[in-house]
mmCIF file of C-alpha atoms in Angstrom:
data_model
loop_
_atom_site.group_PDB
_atom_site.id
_atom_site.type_symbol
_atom_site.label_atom_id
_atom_site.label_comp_id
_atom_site.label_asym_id
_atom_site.label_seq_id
_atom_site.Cartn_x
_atom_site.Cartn_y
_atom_site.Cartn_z
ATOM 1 C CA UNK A 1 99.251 -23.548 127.860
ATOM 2 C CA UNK A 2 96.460 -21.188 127.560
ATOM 3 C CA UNK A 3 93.914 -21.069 130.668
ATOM 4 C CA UNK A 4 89.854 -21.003 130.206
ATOM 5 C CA UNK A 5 89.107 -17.385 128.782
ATOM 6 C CA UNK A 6 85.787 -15.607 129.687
ATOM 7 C CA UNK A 7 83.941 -12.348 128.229
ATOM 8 C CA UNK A 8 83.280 -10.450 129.090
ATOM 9 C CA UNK A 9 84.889 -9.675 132.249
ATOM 10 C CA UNK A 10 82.496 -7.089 133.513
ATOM 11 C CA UNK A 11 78.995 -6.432 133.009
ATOM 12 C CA UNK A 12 76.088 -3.686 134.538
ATOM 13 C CA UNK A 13 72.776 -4.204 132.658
ATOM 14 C CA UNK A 14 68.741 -3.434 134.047
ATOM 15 C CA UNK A 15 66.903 -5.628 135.146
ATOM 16 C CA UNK A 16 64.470 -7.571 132.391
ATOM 17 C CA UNK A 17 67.095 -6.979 129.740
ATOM 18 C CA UNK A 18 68.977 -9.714 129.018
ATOM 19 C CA UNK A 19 72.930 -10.939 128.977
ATOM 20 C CA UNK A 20 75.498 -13.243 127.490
ATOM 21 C CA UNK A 21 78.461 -14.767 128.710
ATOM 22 C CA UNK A 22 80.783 -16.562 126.034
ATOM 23 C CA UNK A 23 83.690 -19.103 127.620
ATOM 24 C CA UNK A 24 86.784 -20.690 125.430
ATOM 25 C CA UNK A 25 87.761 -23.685 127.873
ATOM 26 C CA UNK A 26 91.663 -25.585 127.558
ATOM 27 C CA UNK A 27 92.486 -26.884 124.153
ATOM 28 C CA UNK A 28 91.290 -30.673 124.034
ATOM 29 C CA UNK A 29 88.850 -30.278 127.022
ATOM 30 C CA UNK A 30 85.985 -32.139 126.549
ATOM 31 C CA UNK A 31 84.168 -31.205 129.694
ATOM 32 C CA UNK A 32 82.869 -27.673 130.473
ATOM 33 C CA UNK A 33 80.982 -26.513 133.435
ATOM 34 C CA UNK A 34 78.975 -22.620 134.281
ATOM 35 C CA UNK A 35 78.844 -21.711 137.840
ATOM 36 C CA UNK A 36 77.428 -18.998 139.426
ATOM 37 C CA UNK A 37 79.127 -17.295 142.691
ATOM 38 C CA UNK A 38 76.910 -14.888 144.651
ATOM 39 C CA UNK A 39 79.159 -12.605 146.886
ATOM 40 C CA UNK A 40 80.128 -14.611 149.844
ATOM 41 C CA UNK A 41 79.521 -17.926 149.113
ATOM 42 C CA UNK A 42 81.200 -21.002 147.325
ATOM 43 C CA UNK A 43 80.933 -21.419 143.378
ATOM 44 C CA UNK A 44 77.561 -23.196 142.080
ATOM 45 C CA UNK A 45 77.516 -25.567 139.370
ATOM 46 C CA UNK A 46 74.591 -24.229 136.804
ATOM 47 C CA UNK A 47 75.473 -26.329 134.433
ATOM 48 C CA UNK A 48 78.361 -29.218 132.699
ATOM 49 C CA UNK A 49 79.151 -30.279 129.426
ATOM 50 C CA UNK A 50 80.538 -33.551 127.745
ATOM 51 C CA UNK A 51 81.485 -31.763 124.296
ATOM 52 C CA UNK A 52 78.442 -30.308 122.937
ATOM 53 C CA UNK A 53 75.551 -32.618 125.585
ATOM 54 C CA UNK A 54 74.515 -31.590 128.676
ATOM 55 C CA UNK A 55 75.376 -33.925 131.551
ATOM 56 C CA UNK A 56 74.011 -32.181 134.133
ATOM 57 C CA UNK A 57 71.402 -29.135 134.424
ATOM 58 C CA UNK A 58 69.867 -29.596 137.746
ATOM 59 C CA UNK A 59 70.233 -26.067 139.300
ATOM 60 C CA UNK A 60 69.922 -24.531 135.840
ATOM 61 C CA UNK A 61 66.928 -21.674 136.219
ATOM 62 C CA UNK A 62 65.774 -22.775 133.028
ATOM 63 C CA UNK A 63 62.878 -19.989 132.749
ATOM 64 C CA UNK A 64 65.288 -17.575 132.139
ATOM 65 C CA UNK A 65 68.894 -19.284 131.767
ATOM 66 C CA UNK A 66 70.073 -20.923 128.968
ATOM 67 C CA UNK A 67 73.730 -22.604 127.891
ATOM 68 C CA UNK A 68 75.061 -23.894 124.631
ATOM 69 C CA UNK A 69 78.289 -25.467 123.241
ATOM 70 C CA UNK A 70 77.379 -26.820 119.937
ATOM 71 C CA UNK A 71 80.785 -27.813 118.662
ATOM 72 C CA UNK A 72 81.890 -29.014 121.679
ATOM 73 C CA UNK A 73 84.174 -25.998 122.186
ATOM 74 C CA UNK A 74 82.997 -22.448 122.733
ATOM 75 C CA UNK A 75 80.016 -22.411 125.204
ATOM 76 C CA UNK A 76 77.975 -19.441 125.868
ATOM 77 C CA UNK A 77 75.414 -18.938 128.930
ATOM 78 C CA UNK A 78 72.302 -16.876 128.314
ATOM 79 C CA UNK A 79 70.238 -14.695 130.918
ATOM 80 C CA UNK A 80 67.083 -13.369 129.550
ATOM 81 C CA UNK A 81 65.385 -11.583 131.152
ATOM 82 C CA UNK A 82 67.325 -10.950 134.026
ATOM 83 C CA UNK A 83 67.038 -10.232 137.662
ATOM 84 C CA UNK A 84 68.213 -8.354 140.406
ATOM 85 C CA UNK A 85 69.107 -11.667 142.276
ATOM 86 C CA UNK A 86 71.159 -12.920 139.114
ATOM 87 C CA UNK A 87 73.837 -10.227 140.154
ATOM 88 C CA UNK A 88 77.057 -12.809 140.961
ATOM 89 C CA UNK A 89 79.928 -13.659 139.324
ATOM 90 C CA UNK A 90 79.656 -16.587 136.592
ATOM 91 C CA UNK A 91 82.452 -18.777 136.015
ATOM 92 C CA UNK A 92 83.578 -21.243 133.316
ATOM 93 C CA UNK A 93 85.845 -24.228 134.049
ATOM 94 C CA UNK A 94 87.270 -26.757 131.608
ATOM 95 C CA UNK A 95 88.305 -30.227 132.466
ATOM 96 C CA UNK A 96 89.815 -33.242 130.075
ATOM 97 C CA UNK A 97 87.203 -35.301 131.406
ATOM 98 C CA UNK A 98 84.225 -36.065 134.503
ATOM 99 C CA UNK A 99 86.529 -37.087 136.685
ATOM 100 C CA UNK A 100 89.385 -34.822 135.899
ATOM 101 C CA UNK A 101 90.699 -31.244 137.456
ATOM 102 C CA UNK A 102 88.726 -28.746 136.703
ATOM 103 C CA UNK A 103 90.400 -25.549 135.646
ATOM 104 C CA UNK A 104 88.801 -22.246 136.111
ATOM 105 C CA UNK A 105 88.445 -18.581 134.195
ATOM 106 C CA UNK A 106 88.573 -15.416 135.854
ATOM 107 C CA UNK A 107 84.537 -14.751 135.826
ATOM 108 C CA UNK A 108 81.919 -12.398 134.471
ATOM 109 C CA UNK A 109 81.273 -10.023 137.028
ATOM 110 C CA UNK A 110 77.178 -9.587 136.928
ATOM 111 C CA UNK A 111 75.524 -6.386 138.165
ATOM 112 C CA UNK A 112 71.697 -6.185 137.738
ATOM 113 C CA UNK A 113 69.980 -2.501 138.749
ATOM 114 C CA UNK B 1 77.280 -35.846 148.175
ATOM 115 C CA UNK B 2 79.319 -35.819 151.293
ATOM 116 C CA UNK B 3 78.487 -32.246 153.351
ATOM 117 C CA UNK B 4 81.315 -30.780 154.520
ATOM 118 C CA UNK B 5 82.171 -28.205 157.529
ATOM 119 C CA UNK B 6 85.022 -25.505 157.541
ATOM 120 C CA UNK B 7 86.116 -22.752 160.004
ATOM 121 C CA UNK B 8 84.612 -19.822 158.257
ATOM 122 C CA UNK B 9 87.931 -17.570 158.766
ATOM 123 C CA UNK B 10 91.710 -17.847 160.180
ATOM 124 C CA UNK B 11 94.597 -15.726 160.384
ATOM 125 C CA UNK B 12 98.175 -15.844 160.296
ATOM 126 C CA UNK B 13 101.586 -14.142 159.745
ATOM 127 C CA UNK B 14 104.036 -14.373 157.515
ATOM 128 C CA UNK B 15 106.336 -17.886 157.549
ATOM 129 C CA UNK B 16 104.244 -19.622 160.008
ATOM 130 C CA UNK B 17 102.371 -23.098 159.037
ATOM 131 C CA UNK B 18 98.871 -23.243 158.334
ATOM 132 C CA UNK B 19 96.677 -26.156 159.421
ATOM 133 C CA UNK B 20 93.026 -25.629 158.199
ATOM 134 C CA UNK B 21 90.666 -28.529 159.068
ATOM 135 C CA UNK B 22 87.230 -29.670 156.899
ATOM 136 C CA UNK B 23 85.097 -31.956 158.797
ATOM 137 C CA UNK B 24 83.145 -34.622 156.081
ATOM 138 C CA UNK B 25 81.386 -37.114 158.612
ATOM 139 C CA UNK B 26 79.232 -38.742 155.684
ATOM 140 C CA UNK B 27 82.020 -39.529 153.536
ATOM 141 C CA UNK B 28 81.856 -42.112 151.115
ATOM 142 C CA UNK B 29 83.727 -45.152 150.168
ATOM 143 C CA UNK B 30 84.543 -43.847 146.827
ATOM 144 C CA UNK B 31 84.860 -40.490 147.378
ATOM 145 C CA UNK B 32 88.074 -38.040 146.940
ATOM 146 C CA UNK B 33 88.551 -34.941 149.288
ATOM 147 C CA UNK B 34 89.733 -31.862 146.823
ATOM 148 C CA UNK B 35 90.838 -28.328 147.987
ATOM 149 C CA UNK B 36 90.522 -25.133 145.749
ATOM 150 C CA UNK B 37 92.259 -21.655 146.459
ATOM 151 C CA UNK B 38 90.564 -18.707 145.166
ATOM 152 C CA UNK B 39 91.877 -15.245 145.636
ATOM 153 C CA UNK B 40 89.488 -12.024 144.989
ATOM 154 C CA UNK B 41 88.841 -11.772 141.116
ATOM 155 C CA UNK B 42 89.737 -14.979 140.141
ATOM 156 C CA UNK B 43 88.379 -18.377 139.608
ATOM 157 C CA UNK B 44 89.010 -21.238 142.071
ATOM 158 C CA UNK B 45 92.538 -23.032 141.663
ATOM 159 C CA UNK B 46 93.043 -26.845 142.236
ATOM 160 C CA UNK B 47 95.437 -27.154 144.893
ATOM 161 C CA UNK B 48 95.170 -30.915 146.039
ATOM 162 C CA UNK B 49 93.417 -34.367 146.556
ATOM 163 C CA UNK B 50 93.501 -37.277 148.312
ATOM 164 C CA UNK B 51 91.657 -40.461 149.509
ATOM 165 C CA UNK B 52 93.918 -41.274 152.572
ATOM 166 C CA UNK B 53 96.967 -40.675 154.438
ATOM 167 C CA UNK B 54 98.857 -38.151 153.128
ATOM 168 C CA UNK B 55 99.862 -36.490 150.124
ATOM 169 C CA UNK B 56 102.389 -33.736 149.297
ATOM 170 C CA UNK B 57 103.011 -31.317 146.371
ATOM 171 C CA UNK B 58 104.634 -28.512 145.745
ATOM 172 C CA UNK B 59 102.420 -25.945 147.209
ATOM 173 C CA UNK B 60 100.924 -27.933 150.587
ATOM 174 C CA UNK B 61 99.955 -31.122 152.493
ATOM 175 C CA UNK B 62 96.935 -32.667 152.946
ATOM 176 C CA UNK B 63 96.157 -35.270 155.875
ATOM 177 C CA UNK B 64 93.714 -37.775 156.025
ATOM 178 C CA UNK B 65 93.244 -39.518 159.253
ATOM 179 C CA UNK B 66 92.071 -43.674 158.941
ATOM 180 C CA UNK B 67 88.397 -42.632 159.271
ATOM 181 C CA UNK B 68 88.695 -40.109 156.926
ATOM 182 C CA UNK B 69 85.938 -38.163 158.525
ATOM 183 C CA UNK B 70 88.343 -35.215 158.036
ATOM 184 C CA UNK B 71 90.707 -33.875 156.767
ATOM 185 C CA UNK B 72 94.097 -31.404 157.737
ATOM 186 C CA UNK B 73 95.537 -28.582 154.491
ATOM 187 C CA UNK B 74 98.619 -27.419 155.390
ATOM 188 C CA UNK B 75 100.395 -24.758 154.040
ATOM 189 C CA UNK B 76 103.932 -24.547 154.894
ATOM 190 C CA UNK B 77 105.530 -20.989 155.630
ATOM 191 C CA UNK B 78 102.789 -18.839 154.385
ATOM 192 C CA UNK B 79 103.035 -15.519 152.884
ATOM 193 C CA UNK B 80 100.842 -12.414 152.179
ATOM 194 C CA UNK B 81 100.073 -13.669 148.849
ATOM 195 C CA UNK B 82 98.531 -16.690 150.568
ATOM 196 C CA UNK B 83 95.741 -14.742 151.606
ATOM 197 C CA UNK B 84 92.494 -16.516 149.959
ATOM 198 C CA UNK B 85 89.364 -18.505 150.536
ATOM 199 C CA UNK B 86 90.120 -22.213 150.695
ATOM 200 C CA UNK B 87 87.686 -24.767 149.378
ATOM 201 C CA UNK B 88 87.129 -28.360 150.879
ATOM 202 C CA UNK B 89 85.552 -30.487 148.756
ATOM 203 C CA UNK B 90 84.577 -34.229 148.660
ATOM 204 C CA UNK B 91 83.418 -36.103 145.641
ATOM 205 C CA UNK B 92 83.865 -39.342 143.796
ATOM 206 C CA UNK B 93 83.547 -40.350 140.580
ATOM 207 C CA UNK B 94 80.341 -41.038 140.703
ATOM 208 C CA UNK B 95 79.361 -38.119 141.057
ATOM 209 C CA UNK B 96 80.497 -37.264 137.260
ATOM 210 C CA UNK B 97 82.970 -34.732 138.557
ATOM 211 C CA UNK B 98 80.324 -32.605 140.045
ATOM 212 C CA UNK B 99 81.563 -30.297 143.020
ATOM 213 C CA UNK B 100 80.022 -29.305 145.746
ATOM 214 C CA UNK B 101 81.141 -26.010 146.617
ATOM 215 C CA UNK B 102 80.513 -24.840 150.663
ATOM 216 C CA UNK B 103 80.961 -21.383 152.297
ATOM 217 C CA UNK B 104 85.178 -21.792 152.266
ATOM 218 C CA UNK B 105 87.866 -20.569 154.812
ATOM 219 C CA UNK B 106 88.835 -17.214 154.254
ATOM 220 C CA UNK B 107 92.216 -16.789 155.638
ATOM 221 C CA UNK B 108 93.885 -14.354 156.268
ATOM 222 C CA UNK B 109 97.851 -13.564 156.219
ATOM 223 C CA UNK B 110 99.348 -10.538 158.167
ATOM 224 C CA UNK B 111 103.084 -9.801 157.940
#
């Protein structure tokens, strides 16, 4: 079975320009999450799916972040324009449903100049 | 959500056990306690849950004692490519599957 796939894997951009992350979760994963992992510290949940609604968006920076999945498969997560503070690594996880595993990608690797 | 409290880094050798305690005083009724591996590069891996007692996979043990205000991973003859951070995590279902992600245990294995 195929794991969550992320792209790009690596990233450098200046800050103010902006960036976008695309994530292919599990086959028949309804559920989709973005979290964001500054260097050092645990994963943070930006954002989660149910198909193509947002369940949850709390500690979404929604001046300059922004998420889509709108056929309930392929998500992509937005930075525009970006900061130096956005520099982390952004992670996609799939799940069949809320209260199921949640599966990871291997990250986008953010560095803002 | 329940907070929850983790040495912040162990080490070990090669083939001993591993015990690595999460503290979770404010646990609730409901909730599960999860741990996630995560080695450099890579996105966190599910590795276990449990409400109480004790459950056992393939890969480790997890201990809950009655009060569940903690919890015991234990990783059984560890090797080098054990080395990782380890997650504790405690959630229920209400939460909507939302996880709560703290600082981790970043252990170390040394042959």
């Amino acid at each position: 079975e195929a794991g969550v796939a992320q792209s790009p894997r690596y990233k450098i951009i200046e800050k103010r320009q902006s960036v976008a992350f695309w994530c292919n979760p599990i086959s028949g994963h309804a559920t989709l999450y973005w979290y964001q992992q500054i260097l050092g510290q645990g994963p943070k949940l930006l954002i989660q799916f149910q198909n193509n609604g947002v369940v949850d968006d709390s500690q979404l920076p929604k001046d300059r972040f922004s998420a889509e999945r709108l056929k309930g498969v392929d998500s992509t997560l937005k930075i525009q324009p970006a900061k130096l503070e956005d520099s982390a690594v952004y992670l996609c996880a799939s799940s069949l449903g809320v209260k199921e595993t949640q599966y990871f990608g291997p990250g986008t690797r953010l560095l803002v100049l | 959500l329940a907070k929850t409290t983790q040495p912040i880094s162990m080490d070990s050798y090669e083939g001993q056990e591993v015990n690595i305690t999460c503290s979770h005083n404010n646990i609730a009724t409901n909730d599960y306690i999860t741990w996630y591996q995560q080695f450099p590069s890579q996105g966190p891996r599910f590795i276990i849950q449990g409400y109480k007692t004790k459950v056992t996979n393939e890969v480790a043990s997890l201990f809950i004692p009655a009060d569940r205000k903690s919890s015991t991973l234990s990783l059984p003859r560890v090797s080098l490519s054990d080395t990782a951070v380890y997650y504790c995590l405690v959630g229920g279902a209400n939460q909507g599957g939302k996880l709560i992600f703290g600082q981790g245990t970043e252990l170390s294995v040394k042959p």
